[in-house]
Coordinates of C-alpha atoms in Angstrom, one line a residue:
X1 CA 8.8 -9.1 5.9
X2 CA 7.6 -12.4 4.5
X3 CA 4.4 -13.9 5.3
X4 CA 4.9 -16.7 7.7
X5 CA 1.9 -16.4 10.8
X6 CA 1.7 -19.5 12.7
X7 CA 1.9 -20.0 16.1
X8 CA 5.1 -17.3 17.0
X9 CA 3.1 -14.9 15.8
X10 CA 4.2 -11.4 16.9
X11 CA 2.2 -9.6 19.4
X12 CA 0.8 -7.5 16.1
X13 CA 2.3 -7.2 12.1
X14 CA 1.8 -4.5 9.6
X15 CA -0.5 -5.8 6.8
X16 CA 1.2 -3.3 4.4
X17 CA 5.0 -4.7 5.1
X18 CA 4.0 -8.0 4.1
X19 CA 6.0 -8.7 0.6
X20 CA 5.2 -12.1 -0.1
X21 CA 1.1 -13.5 -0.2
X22 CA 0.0 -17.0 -0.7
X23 CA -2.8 -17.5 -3.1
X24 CA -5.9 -17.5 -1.8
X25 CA -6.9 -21.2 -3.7
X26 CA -4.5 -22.8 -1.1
X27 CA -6.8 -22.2 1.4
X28 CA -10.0 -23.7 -0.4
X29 CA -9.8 -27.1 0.7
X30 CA -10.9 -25.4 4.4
X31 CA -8.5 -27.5 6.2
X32 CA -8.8 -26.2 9.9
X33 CA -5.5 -26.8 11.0
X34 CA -4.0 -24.7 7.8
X35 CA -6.6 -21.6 8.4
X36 CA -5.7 -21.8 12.3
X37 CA -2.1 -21.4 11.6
X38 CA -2.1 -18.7 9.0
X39 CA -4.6 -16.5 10.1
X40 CA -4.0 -13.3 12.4
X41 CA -7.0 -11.6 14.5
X42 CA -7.8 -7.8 13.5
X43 CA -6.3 -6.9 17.3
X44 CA -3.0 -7.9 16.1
X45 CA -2.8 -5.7 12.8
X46 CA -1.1 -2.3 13.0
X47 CA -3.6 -0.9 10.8
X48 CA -6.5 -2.3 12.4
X49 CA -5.8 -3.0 15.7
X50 CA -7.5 0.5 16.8
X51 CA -11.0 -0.6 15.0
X52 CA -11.4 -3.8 17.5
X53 CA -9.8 -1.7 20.7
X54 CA -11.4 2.0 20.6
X55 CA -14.6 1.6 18.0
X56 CA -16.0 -2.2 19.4
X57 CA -15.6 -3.4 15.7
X58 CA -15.7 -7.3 15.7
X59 CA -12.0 -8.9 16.2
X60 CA -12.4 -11.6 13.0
X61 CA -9.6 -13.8 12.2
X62 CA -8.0 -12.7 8.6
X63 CA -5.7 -15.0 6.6
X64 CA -3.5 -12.4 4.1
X65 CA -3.5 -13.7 1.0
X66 CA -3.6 -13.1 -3.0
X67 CA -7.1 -13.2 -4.1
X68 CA -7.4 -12.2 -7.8
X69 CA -9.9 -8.9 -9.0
X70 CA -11.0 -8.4 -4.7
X71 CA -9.4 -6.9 -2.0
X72 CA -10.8 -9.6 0.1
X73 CA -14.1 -12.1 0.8
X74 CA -15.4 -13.6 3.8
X75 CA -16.4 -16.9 4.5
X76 CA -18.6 -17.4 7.3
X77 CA -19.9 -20.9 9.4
X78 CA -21.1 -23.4 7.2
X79 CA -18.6 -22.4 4.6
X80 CA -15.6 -23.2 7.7
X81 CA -15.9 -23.6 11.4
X82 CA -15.6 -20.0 12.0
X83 CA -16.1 -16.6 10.5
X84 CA -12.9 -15.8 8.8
X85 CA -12.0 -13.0 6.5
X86 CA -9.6 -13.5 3.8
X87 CA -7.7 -10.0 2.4
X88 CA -5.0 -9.2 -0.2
X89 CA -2.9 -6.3 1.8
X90 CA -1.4 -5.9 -2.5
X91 CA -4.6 -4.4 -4.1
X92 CA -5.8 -2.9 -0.3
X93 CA -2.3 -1.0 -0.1
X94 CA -3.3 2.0 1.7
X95 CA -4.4 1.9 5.6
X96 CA -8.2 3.4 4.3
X97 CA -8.5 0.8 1.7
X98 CA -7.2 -1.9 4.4
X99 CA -9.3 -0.5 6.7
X100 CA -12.3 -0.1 4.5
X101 CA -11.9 -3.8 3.5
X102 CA -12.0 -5.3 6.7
X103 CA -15.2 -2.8 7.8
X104 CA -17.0 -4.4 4.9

């Protein structure tokens, strides 16, 4: 699966299938209409889907991405318009360290 989320995105995706990440500097210049497009709520992710629907955990919007030395950051308002969470699904490659990840 290659990572193209945009507007046809699929009811939900599997973090872990994704093969190909872009690099997390793309997204640096916080260009609203880029982040909109590429990022994915928590309630459409296989792997954490059933953290926002049976345990109330906060549905953020996540952009998968390559993010060198972190399994993933967070940007919240003032940084961008809206929280967003940025994770590499590569160095969180289990469904505990994806889900650990997101939780933090």
């Amino acid at each position: 699966m290659t990572y193209n989320i945009g507007i046809s995105t699929p009811i939900s995706i599997s973090a872990l299938a994704l093969t190909v990440l872009p690099d997390h500097e793309e997204f640096m210049s916080f260009d609203d209409s880029l982040l909109e497009q590429k990022q994915i709520f928590a309630s459409q992710i296989d792997e954490l889907k059933d953290l926002v629907n049976d345990f109330g955990i906060p549905d953020y919007p996540i952009i998968f991405c390559r993010i060198p030395y972190m399994r993933g950051c967070v940007y919240l308002e003032g940084d961008v318009s809206w929280p967003l969470m940025f994770i590499d699904s590569f160095s969180s490659n289990t469904v505990e360290i994806l889900r650990e990840t997101y939780i933090h």
